[in-house]
Tab-separated table of C-alpha atoms in Angstrom:
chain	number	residue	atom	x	y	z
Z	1	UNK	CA	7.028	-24.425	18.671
Z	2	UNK	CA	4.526	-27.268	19.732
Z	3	UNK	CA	3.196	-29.888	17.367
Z	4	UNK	CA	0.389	-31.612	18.808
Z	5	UNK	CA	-1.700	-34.998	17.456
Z	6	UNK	CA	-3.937	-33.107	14.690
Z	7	UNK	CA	-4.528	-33.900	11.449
Z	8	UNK	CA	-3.128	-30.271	10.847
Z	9	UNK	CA	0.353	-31.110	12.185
Z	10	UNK	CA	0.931	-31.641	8.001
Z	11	UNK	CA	0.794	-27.753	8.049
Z	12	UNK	CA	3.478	-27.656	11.025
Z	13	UNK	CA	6.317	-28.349	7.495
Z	14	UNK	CA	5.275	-25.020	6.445
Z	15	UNK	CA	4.695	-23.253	9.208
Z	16	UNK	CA	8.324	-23.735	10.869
Z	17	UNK	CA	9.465	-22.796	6.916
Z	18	UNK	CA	7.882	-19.806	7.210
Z	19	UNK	CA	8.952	-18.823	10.382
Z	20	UNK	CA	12.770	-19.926	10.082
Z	21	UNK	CA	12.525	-17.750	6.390
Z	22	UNK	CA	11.497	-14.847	7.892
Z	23	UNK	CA	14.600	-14.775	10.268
Z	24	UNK	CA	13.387	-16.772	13.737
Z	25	UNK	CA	15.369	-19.423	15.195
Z	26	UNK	CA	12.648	-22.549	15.980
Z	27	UNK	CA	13.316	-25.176	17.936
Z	28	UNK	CA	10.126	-28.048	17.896
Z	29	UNK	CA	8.983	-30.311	20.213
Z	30	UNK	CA	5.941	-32.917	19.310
Z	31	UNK	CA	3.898	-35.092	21.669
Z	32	UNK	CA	4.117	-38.964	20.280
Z	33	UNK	CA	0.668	-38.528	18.844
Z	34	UNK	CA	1.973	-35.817	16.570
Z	35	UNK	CA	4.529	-38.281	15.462
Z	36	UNK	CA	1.354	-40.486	13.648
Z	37	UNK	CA	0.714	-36.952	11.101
Z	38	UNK	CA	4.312	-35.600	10.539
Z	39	UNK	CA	7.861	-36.950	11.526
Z	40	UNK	CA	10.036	-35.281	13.696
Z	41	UNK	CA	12.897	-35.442	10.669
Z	42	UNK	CA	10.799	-33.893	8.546
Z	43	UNK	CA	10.945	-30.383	11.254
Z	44	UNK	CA	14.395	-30.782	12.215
Z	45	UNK	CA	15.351	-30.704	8.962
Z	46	UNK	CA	13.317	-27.587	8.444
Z	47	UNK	CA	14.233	-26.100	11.824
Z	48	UNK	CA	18.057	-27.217	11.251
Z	49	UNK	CA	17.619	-28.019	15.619
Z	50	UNK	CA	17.022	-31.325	16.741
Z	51	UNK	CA	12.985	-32.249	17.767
Z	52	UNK	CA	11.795	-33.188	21.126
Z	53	UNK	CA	9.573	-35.749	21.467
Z	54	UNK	CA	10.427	-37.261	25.197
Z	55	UNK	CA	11.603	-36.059	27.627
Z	56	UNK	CA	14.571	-39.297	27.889
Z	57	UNK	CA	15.852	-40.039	24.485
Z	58	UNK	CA	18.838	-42.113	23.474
Z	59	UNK	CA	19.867	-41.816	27.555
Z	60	UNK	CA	19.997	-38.090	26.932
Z	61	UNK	CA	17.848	-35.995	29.238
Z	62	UNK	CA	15.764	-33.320	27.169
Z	63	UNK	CA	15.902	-30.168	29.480
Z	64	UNK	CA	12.617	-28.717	29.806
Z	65	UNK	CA	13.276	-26.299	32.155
Z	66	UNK	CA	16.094	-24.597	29.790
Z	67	UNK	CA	14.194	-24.738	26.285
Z	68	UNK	CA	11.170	-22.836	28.450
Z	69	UNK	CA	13.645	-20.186	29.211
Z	70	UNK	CA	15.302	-20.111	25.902
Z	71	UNK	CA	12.563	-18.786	23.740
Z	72	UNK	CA	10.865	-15.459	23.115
Z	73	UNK	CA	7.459	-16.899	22.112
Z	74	UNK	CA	5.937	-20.439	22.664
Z	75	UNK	CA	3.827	-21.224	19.662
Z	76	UNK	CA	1.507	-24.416	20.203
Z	77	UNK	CA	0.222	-25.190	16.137
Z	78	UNK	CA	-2.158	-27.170	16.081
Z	79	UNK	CA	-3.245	-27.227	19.330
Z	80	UNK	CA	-5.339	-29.994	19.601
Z	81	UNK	CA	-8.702	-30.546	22.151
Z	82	UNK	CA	-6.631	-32.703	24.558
Z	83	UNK	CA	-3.692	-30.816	24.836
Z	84	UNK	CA	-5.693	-27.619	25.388
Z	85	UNK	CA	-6.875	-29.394	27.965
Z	86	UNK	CA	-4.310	-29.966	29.783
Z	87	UNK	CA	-2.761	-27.123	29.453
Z	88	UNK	CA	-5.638	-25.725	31.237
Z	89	UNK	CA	-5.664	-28.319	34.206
Z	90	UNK	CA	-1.215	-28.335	34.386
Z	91	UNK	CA	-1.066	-32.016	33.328
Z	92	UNK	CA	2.609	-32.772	32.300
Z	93	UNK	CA	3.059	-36.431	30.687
Z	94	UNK	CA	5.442	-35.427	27.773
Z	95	UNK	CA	8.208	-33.078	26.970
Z	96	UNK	CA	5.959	-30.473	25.342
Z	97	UNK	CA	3.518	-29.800	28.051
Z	98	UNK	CA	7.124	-29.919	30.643
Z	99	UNK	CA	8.331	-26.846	28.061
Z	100	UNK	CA	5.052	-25.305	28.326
Z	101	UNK	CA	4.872	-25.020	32.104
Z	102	UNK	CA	8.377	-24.465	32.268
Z	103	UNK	CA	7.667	-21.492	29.958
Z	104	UNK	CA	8.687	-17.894	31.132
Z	105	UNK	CA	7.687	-16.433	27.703
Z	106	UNK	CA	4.323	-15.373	26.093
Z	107	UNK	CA	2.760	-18.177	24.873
Z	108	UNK	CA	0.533	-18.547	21.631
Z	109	UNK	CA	-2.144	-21.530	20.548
Z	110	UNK	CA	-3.908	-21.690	17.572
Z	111	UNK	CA	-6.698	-24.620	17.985
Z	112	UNK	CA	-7.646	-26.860	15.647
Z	113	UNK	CA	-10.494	-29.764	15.920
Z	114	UNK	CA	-13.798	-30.485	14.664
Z	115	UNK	CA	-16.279	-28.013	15.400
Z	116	UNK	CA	-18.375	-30.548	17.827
Z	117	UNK	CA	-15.669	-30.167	19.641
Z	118	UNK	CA	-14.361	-26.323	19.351
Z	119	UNK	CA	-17.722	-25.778	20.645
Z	120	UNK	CA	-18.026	-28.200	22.970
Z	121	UNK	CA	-18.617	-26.388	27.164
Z	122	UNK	CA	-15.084	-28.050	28.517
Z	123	UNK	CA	-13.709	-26.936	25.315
Z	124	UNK	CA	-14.622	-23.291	26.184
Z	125	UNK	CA	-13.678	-23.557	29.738
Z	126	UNK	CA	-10.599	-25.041	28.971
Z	127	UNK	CA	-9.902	-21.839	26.836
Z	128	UNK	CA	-11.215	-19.886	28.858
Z	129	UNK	CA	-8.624	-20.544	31.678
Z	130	UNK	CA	-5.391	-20.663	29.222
Z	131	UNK	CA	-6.616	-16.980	28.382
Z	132	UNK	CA	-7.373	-16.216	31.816
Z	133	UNK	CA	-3.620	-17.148	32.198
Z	134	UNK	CA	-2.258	-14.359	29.660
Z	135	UNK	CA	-1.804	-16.322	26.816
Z	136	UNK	CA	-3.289	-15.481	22.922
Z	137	UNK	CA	-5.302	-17.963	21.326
Z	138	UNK	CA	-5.341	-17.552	17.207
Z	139	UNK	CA	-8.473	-17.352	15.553
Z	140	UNK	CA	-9.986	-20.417	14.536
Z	141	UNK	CA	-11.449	-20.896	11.162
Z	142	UNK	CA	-14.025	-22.486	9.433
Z	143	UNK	CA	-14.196	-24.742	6.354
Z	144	UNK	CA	-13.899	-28.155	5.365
Z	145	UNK	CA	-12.895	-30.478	8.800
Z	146	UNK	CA	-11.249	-33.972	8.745
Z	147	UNK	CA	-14.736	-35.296	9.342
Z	148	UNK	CA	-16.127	-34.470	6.226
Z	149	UNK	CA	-18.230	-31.602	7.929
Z	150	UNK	CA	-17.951	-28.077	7.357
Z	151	UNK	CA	-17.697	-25.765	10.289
Z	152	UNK	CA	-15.564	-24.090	12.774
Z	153	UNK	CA	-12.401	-25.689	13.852
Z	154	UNK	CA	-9.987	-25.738	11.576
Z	155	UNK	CA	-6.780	-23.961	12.615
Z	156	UNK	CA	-5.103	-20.643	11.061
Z	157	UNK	CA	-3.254	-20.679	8.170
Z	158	UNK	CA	0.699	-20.640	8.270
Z	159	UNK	CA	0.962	-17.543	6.637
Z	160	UNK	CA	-1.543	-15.802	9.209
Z	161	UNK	CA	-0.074	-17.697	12.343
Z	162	UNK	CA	3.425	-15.952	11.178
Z	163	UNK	CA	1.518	-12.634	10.705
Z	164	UNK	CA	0.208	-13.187	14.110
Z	165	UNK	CA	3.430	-13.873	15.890
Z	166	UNK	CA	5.676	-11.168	13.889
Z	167	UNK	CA	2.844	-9.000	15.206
Z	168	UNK	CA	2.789	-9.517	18.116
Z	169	UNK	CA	6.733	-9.697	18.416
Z	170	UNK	CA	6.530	-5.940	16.901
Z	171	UNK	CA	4.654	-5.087	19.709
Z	172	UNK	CA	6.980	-6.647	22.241
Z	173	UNK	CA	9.837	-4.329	20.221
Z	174	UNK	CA	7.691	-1.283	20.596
Z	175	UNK	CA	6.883	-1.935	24.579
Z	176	UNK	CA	10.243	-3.192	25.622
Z	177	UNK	CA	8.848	-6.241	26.055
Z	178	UNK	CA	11.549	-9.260	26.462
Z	179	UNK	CA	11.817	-13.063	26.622
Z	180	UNK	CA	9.877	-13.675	30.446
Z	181	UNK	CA	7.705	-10.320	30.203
Z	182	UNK	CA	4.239	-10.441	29.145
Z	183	UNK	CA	3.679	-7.963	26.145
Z	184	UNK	CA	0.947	-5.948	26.646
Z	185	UNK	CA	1.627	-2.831	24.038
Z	186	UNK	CA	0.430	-3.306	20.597
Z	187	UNK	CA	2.884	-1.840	17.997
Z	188	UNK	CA	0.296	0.931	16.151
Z	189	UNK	CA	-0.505	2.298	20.029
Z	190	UNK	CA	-0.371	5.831	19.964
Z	191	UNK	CA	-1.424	6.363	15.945
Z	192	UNK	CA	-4.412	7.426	13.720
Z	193	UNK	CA	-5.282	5.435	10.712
Z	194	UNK	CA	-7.732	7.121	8.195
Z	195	UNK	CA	-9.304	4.091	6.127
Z	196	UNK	CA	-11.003	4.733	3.271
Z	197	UNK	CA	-13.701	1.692	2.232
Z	198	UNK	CA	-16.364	0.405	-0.199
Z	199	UNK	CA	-17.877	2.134	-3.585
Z	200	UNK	CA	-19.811	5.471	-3.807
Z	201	UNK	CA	-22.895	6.516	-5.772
Z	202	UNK	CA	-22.945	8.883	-8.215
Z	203	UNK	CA	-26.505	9.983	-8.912
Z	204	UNK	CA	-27.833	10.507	-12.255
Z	205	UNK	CA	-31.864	10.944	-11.352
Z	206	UNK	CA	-33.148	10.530	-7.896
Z	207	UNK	CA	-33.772	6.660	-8.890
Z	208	UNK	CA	-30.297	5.992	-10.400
Z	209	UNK	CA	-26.758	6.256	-10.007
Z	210	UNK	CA	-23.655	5.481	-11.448
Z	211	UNK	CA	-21.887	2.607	-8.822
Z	212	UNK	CA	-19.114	-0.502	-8.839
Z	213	UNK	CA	-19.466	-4.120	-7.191
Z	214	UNK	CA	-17.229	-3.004	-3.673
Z	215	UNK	CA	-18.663	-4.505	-1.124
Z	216	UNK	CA	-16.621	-2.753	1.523
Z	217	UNK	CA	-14.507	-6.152	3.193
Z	218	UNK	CA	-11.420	-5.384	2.151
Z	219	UNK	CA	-11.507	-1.892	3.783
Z	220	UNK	CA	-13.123	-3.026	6.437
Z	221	UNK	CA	-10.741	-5.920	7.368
Z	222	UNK	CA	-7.484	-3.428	7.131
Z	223	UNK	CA	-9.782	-0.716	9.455
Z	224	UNK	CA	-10.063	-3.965	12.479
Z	225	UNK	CA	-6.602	-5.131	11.777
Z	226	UNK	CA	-5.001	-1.548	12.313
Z	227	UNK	CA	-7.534	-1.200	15.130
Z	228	UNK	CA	-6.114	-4.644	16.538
Z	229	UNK	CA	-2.609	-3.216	16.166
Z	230	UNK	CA	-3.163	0.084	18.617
Z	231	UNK	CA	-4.353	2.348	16.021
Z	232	UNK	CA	-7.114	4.689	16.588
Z	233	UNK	CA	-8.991	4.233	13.013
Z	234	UNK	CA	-11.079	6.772	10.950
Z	235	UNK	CA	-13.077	4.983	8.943
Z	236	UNK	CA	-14.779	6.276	6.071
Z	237	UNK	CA	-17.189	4.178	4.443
Z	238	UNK	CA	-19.038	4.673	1.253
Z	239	UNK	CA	-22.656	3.225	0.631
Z	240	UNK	CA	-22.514	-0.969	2.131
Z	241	UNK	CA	-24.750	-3.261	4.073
Z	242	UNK	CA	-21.916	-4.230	5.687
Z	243	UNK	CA	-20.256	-2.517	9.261
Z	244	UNK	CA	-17.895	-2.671	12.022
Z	245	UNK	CA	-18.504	-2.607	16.114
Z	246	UNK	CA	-14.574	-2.632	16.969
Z	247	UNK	CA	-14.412	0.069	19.553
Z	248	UNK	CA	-10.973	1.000	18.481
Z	249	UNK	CA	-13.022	2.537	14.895
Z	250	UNK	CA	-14.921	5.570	14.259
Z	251	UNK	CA	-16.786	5.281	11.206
Z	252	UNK	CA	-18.142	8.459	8.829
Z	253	UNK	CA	-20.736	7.001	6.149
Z	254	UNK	CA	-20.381	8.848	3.157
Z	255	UNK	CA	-22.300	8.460	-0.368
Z	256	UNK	CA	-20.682	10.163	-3.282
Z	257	UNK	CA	-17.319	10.473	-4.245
Z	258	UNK	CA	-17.235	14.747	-3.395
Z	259	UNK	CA	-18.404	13.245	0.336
Z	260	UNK	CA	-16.136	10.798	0.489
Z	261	UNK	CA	-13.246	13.574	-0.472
Z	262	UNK	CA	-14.736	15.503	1.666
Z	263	UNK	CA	-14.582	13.461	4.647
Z	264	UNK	CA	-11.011	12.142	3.814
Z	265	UNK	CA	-9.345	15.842	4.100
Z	266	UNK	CA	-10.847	16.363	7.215
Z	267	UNK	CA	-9.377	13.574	9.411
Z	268	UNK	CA	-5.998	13.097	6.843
Z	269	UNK	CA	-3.897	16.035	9.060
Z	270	UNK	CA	-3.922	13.960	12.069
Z	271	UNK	CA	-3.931	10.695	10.474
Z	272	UNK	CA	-0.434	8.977	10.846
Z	273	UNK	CA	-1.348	6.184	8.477
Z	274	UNK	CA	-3.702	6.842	5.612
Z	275	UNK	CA	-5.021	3.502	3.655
Z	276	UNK	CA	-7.556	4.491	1.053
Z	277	UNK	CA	-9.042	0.792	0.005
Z	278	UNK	CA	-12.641	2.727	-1.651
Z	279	UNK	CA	-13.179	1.953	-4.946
Z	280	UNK	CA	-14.120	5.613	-5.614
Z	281	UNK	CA	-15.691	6.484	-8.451
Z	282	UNK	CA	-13.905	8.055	-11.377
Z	283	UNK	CA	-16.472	10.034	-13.168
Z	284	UNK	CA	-19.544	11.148	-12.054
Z	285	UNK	CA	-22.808	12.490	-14.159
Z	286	UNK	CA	-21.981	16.219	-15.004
Z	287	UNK	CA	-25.844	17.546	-14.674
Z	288	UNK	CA	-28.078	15.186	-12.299
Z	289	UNK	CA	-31.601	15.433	-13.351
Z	290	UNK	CA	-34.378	16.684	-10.684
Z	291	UNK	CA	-36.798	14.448	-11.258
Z	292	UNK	CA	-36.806	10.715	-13.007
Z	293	UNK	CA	-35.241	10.642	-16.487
Z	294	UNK	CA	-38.046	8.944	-18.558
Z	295	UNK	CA	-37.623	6.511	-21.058
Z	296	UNK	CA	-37.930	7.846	-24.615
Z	297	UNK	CA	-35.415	7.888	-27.268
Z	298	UNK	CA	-33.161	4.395	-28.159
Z	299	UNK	CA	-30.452	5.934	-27.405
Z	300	UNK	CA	-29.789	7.875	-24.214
Z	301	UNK	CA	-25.945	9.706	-23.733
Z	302	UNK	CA	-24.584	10.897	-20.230
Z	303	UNK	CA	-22.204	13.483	-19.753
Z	304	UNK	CA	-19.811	12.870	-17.179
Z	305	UNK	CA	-16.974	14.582	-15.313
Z	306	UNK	CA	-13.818	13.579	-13.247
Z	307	UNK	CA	-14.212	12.992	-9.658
Z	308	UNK	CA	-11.341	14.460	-7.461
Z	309	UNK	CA	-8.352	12.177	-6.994
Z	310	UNK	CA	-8.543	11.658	-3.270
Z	311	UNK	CA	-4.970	9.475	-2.809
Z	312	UNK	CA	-3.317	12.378	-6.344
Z	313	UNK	CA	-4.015	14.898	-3.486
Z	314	UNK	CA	-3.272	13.182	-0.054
Z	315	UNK	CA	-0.158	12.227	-1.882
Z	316	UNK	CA	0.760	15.792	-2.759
Z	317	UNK	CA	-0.132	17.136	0.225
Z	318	UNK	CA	1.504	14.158	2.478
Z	319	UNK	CA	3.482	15.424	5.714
Z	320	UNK	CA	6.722	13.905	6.922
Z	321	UNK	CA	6.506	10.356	8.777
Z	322	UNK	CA	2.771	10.062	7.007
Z	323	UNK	CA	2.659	6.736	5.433
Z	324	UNK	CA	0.291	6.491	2.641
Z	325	UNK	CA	-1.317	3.243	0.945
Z	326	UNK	CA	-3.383	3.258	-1.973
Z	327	UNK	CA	-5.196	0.196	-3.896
Z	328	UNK	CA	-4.609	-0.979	-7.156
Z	329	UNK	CA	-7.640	-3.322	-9.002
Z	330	UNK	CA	-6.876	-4.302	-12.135
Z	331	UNK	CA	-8.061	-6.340	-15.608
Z	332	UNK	CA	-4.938	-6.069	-17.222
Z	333	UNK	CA	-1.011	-5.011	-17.752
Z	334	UNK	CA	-1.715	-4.961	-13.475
Z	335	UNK	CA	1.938	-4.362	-12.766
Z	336	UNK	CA	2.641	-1.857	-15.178
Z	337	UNK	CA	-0.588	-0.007	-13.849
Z	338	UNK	CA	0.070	-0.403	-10.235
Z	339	UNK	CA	3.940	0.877	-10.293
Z	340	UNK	CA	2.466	4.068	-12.437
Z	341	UNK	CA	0.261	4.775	-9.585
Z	342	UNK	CA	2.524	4.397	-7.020
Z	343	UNK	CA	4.912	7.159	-8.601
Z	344	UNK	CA	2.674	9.252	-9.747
Z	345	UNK	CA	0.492	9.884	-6.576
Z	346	UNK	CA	3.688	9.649	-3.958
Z	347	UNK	CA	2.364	6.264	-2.298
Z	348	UNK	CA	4.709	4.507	0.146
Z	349	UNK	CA	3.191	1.368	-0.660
Z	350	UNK	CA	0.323	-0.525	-3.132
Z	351	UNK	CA	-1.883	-3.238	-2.970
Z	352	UNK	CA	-1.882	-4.587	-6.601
Z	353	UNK	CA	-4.726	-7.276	-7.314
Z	354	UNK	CA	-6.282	-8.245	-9.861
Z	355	UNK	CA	-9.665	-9.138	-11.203
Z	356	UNK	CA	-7.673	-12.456	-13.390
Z	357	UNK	CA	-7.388	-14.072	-9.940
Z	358	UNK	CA	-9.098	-16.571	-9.153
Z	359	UNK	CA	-10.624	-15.836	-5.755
Z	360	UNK	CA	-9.958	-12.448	-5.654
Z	361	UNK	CA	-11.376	-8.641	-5.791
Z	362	UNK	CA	-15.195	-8.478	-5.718
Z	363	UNK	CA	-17.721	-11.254	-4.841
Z	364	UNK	CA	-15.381	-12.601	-2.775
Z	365	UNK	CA	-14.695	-13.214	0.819
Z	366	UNK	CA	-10.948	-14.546	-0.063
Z	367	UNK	CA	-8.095	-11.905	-1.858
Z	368	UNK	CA	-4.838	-12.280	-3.850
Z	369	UNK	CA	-2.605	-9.372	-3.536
Z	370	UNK	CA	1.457	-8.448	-4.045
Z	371	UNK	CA	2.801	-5.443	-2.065
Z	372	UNK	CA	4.829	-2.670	-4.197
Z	373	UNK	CA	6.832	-0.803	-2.866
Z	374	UNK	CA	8.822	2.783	-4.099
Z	375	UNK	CA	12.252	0.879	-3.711
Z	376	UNK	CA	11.349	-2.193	-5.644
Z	377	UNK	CA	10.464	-4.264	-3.180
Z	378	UNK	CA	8.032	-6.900	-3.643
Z	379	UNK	CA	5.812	-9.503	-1.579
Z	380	UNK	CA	3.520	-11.949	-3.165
Z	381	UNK	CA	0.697	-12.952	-1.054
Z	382	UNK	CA	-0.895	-16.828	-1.802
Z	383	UNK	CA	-4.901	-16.766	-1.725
Z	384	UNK	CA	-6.218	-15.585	1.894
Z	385	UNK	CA	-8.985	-14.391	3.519
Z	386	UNK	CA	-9.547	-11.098	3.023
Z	387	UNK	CA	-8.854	-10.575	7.462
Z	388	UNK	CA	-5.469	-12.512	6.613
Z	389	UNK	CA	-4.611	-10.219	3.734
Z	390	UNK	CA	-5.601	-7.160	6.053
Z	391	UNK	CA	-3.551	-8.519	8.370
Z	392	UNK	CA	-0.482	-8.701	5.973
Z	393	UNK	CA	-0.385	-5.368	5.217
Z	394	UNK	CA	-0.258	-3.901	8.191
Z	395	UNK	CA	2.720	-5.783	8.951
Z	396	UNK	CA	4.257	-4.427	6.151
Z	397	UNK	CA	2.769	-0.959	7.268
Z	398	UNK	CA	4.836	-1.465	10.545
Z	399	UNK	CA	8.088	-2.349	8.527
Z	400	UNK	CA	7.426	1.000	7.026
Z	401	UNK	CA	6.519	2.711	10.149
Z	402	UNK	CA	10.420	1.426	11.461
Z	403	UNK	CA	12.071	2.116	8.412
């Protein structure tokens, strides 16, 4: 791992944390200018390995050549402007960039400046060629910047960047890839996701309808991130502004909840995964009126009747090696809830949240989630985006899809 002179080395304490926790072996090297944000005790203690910082120290040669051979990934967080940049043009004036070119792994960057300078033309041609050379940059993100501006710059969160690399290390598992081969394969090549996302209507006059506040992101996010993992995705998508171009996803538009079962059973007997995220509703109007219901009485009373239970019946129906993962919003006694519905309609996994969060559920571009799991298992996500959360869980679908 590579620490360069960013304000966001800080996050570097956590990152290597996060990484060593979830089983890697991290050794860190800083250039001096890192050295002004975060000391190099502060990693080694985390990484347990000594940090590199020259490449003479004490009269003991640091070898470069070795440490670029040693590793199975090269993760540069932060990676600031000027060492982007000379990455790009092969400029070697400390021990990091020597490790870097030595480097016969894959090799991972996740930027992080002011936007001025994200966006700046050398900035993108600097990129431009480090991608051209078969590395992965992280996404950027945007938000509050050491300047005081808000914008796109800042870099990826720890807990994505370790998404990010134990994806992309799954994928090196499922391709054969190695330490000194490019990894091409993506670890979901080769299987069908059906994604279910977003609310349905449920008419009561041709002017009304029965609804909830999903807005769709949440099922949207896990559709790209399964599509960014290999998976060929089914998406089915209940009434939303909001859409995806990925060419990896097919998406059916449905309105009601009948459509939306509908759609489901079609595509769920080739579906290898089957994520149903939709807030579907639970009761719909038993008579819908032909023309508008007209205001009369004070009172007015709606008869309504029980949708069908689209994950109840993929659940009973479910086929071996079928992974099913259902959704689980709740106002209260969440856990209690949550663990019900993952016995009772045969999920392998559920996405417990709940509307007490801060941050979280509707109205929201940011979610707070814990995985459940039929064996007791569970994983506590902080407050991410709702792409970082998506991202999460198909990780964990992966585990699954190994276990």
């Amino acid at each position: 791992m590579g620490v360069t002179g960013s304000i966001a080395a800080y996050k570097a304490a956590l990152l290597v944390r996060l990484l060593v926790k979830e089983g890697a072996e991290v050794k860190v090297m800083m250039t001096p200018a890192a050295c002004d944000f975060i000391t190099p005790l502060t990693l080694s203690t985390l990484s347990k390995h000594e940090v590199g910082v020259h490449v003479s120290e004490n009269g003991n040669w640091s070898n470069h050549v070795m440490l670029g051979r040693w590793a199975d990934v090269m993760l540069i967080a932060p990676a600031s402007v000027n060492t982007i940049a000379k990455m790009a043009n092969g400029i070697c004036d400390n021990l990091l960039l020597a490790v870097y070119l030595s480097a016969t792994c894959p090799v991972l960057f996740a930027p992080a400046m002011d936007e001025d300078m994200w966006l700046h033309p050398a900035t993108k041609a600097n990129v431009a060629k480090l991608l051209s050379y078969g590395h992965r940059q992280l996404p950027v993100h945007k938000g509050e910047l050491a300047s005081g501006l808000f914008g796109e710059g800042r870099m990826a969160e720890p807990e994505s960047i370790v998404a990010y690399v134990s994806e992309f290390l799954a994928g090196a598992a499922a391709s054969g890839g190695h330490s000194g081969t490019p990894v091409t394969g993506k670890p979901l090549s080769g299987k069908t996701a059906l994604v279910s996302a977003g609310p349905t209507q449920e008419p009561i006059d041709p002017v009304r309808f029965i609804s909830n506040h999903s807005s769709g992101k949440m099922g949207i996010a896990l559709a790209e991130a399964l599509a960014e993992a290999g998976a060929n995705v089914q998406l089915v998508l209940g009434p939303t502004p909001l859409s995806t171009t990925h060419s990896g996803i097919t998406t059916t538009r449905v309105i009601t909840a009948a459509e939306m079962y509908e759609r489901c059973m079609e595509h769920a007997a080739a579906a290898d995964i089957l994520v149903m995220a939709a807030a579907v509703a639970d009761y719909r109007p038993r008579k819908v009126a032909d023309i508008k219901i007209k205001k009369k009485d004070d009172e007015m009373s709606i008869e309504l009747e029980k949708t069908a239970d689209i994950a109840r019946t993929l659940g009973a129906q479910k086929k071996n090696g079928q992974l099913l993962i259902g959704f689980s919003l709740e106002t209260n006694n969440e856990r209690e809830y949550a663990l019900k519905k993952l016995k009772d309609k045969h999920l392998d996994m559920v996405v417990l949240n709940s509307l007490n969060d801060a941050g979280a559920g509707f109205f929201h571009d940011t979610n707070k989630v814990t995985l459940l799991s039929p064996d007791g298992k569970e994983k506590a996500l902080p407050l991410l985006s709702k792409q970082e959360v998506a991202r999460n869980i198909v990780l964990a679908i992966i585990d699954l899809q190994h276990a």
